[in-house]
């Protein structure tokens, strides 16, 4: 299993909206950055990702799971742009802010710190465990 972090502006697509989609999940569309798209191409069904509210809040608020293979982005008629679907798994008991991540020395190399603008990022297993611990998860999702 691989781990990721996906970003969404909560006034455009919030964690509450993601949870409301249930088991069907939601297409992670609108990505127009090649590196972010390539990260989605590397995803497999069952991979987990942190759901991060960007711009407003700047915090990890939940965990999602990849629930589809890569497929064309339905919002554009251009074969270069693909996406996967995510379904909500659980809330982060205590949201983990960007400031919290930056203050944790063990996360100094995390993409959220080093590549802050990238909307779909890889997360190492060690980073995953640390952020889950910071967020009050007894067992990483």
Coordinates of C-alpha atoms in Angstrom, one line a residue:
X1 CA 0.0 0.0 0.0
X2 CA 1.1 3.5 -0.8
X3 CA 0.2 6.7 1.0
X4 CA -0.7 10.2 -0.3
X5 CA -2.0 13.6 0.6
X6 CA -4.6 15.3 -1.5
X7 CA -5.6 19.0 -1.2
X8 CA -8.9 20.7 -1.6
X9 CA -10.1 24.2 -0.8
X10 CA -12.9 23.6 1.6
X11 CA -15.1 26.3 0.0
X12 CA -14.9 24.4 -3.3
X13 CA -14.9 20.8 -2.0
X14 CA -14.9 20.1 1.7
X15 CA -14.3 17.1 3.9
X16 CA -18.0 17.1 4.8
X17 CA -18.9 16.9 1.0
X18 CA -16.4 14.1 0.6
X19 CA -18.0 12.1 3.4
X20 CA -21.5 12.7 2.0
X21 CA -20.5 10.8 -1.1
X22 CA -20.2 7.5 0.9
X23 CA -18.9 4.3 -0.6
X24 CA -19.3 5.6 -4.1
X25 CA -16.7 8.2 -3.5
X26 CA -15.9 11.1 -5.8
X27 CA -13.8 11.7 -8.8
X28 CA -10.7 13.8 -7.9
X29 CA -11.0 16.0 -11.0
X30 CA -9.6 19.3 -12.1
X31 CA -6.0 18.4 -11.6
X32 CA -3.9 20.3 -14.3
X33 CA -0.4 19.7 -13.0
X34 CA 1.6 16.9 -14.6
X35 CA 3.4 15.9 -11.4
X36 CA 0.1 15.7 -9.5
X37 CA -1.5 13.7 -12.4
X38 CA 1.5 11.3 -12.4
X39 CA 1.1 10.8 -8.7
X40 CA -2.5 9.7 -9.3
X41 CA -1.3 7.4 -12.1
X42 CA 0.8 5.6 -9.5
X43 CA -2.1 5.0 -7.2
X44 CA -3.8 1.7 -6.7
X45 CA -7.2 0.8 -5.3
X46 CA -6.9 0.6 -1.5
X47 CA -4.1 3.2 -1.2
X48 CA -4.8 5.8 1.5
X49 CA -4.5 9.5 1.5
X50 CA -4.8 12.4 3.9
X51 CA -7.6 14.8 3.0
X52 CA -6.1 18.3 3.5
X53 CA -8.0 21.6 3.5
X54 CA -5.8 24.1 1.7
X55 CA -6.0 27.9 1.8
X56 CA -8.7 27.9 4.5
X57 CA -7.7 25.9 7.6
X58 CA -4.5 24.4 6.2
X59 CA -5.0 21.1 8.0
X60 CA -5.4 17.4 7.6
X61 CA -9.0 16.7 8.4
X62 CA -9.6 13.1 7.3
X63 CA -8.5 10.0 5.5
X64 CA -9.7 8.8 2.1
X65 CA -9.1 5.6 0.1
X66 CA -8.5 5.2 -3.6
X67 CA -11.7 3.4 -4.9
X68 CA -11.1 3.4 -8.7
X69 CA -8.5 2.8 -11.3
X70 CA -7.1 5.8 -13.1
X71 CA -9.6 7.1 -15.7
X72 CA -10.2 10.2 -17.9
X73 CA -11.1 13.3 -16.0
X74 CA -14.8 13.9 -16.9
X75 CA -14.4 17.7 -16.6
X76 CA -12.3 18.1 -19.7
X77 CA -12.1 16.7 -23.2
X78 CA -8.3 16.2 -23.2
X79 CA -6.8 12.7 -22.9
X80 CA -3.7 14.1 -21.0
X81 CA -5.8 14.6 -17.8
X82 CA -6.8 11.6 -15.7
X83 CA -7.9 11.0 -12.2
X84 CA -8.9 8.5 -9.6
X85 CA -11.9 8.4 -7.3
X86 CA -11.6 8.6 -3.5
X87 CA -14.0 7.6 -0.7
X88 CA -13.9 8.9 2.8
X89 CA -12.6 6.4 5.5
X90 CA -12.6 8.4 8.7
X91 CA -12.2 11.8 10.3
X92 CA -8.9 12.8 11.7
X93 CA -9.8 13.0 15.5
X94 CA -7.7 16.1 15.9
X95 CA -6.9 18.0 12.7
X96 CA -3.2 18.3 12.0
X97 CA -2.3 21.8 10.9
X98 CA 0.4 22.8 8.5
X99 CA 2.1 24.6 11.4
X100 CA 2.0 21.3 13.4
X101 CA 3.7 19.5 10.5
X102 CA 6.3 22.2 10.1
X103 CA 7.0 22.1 13.8
X104 CA 7.7 18.3 13.8
X105 CA 11.4 17.7 13.0
X106 CA 10.6 14.2 11.8
X107 CA 8.5 15.7 9.0
X108 CA 11.0 18.2 7.7
X109 CA 11.3 16.3 4.4
X110 CA 7.5 15.7 3.9
X111 CA 6.2 17.0 0.6
X112 CA 3.7 19.1 2.4
X113 CA 6.7 21.1 3.7
X114 CA 9.0 20.9 0.7
X115 CA 6.4 21.1 -2.2
X116 CA 3.6 23.0 -0.6
X117 CA 1.8 23.9 -3.8
X118 CA 1.5 20.4 -5.2
X119 CA -2.1 19.2 -4.9
X120 CA -1.5 15.4 -4.9
X121 CA 1.6 14.4 -3.0
X122 CA 3.3 11.1 -1.9
X123 CA 3.6 10.4 1.8
X124 CA 6.1 7.9 3.2
X125 CA 4.9 5.2 5.6
X126 CA 6.8 6.8 8.4
X127 CA 5.3 10.2 7.7
X128 CA 1.8 8.6 7.6
X129 CA 2.3 7.1 11.0
X130 CA 3.6 10.3 12.5
X131 CA 0.7 12.4 11.2
X132 CA -1.8 9.8 12.3
X133 CA -0.2 9.9 15.8
X134 CA -0.3 13.7 15.8
X135 CA -4.0 13.6 14.9
X136 CA -4.9 11.3 17.7
X137 CA -5.5 8.1 15.7
X138 CA -4.8 5.1 17.9
X139 CA -4.2 2.9 14.9
X140 CA -3.2 4.4 11.5
X141 CA -6.1 4.2 9.1

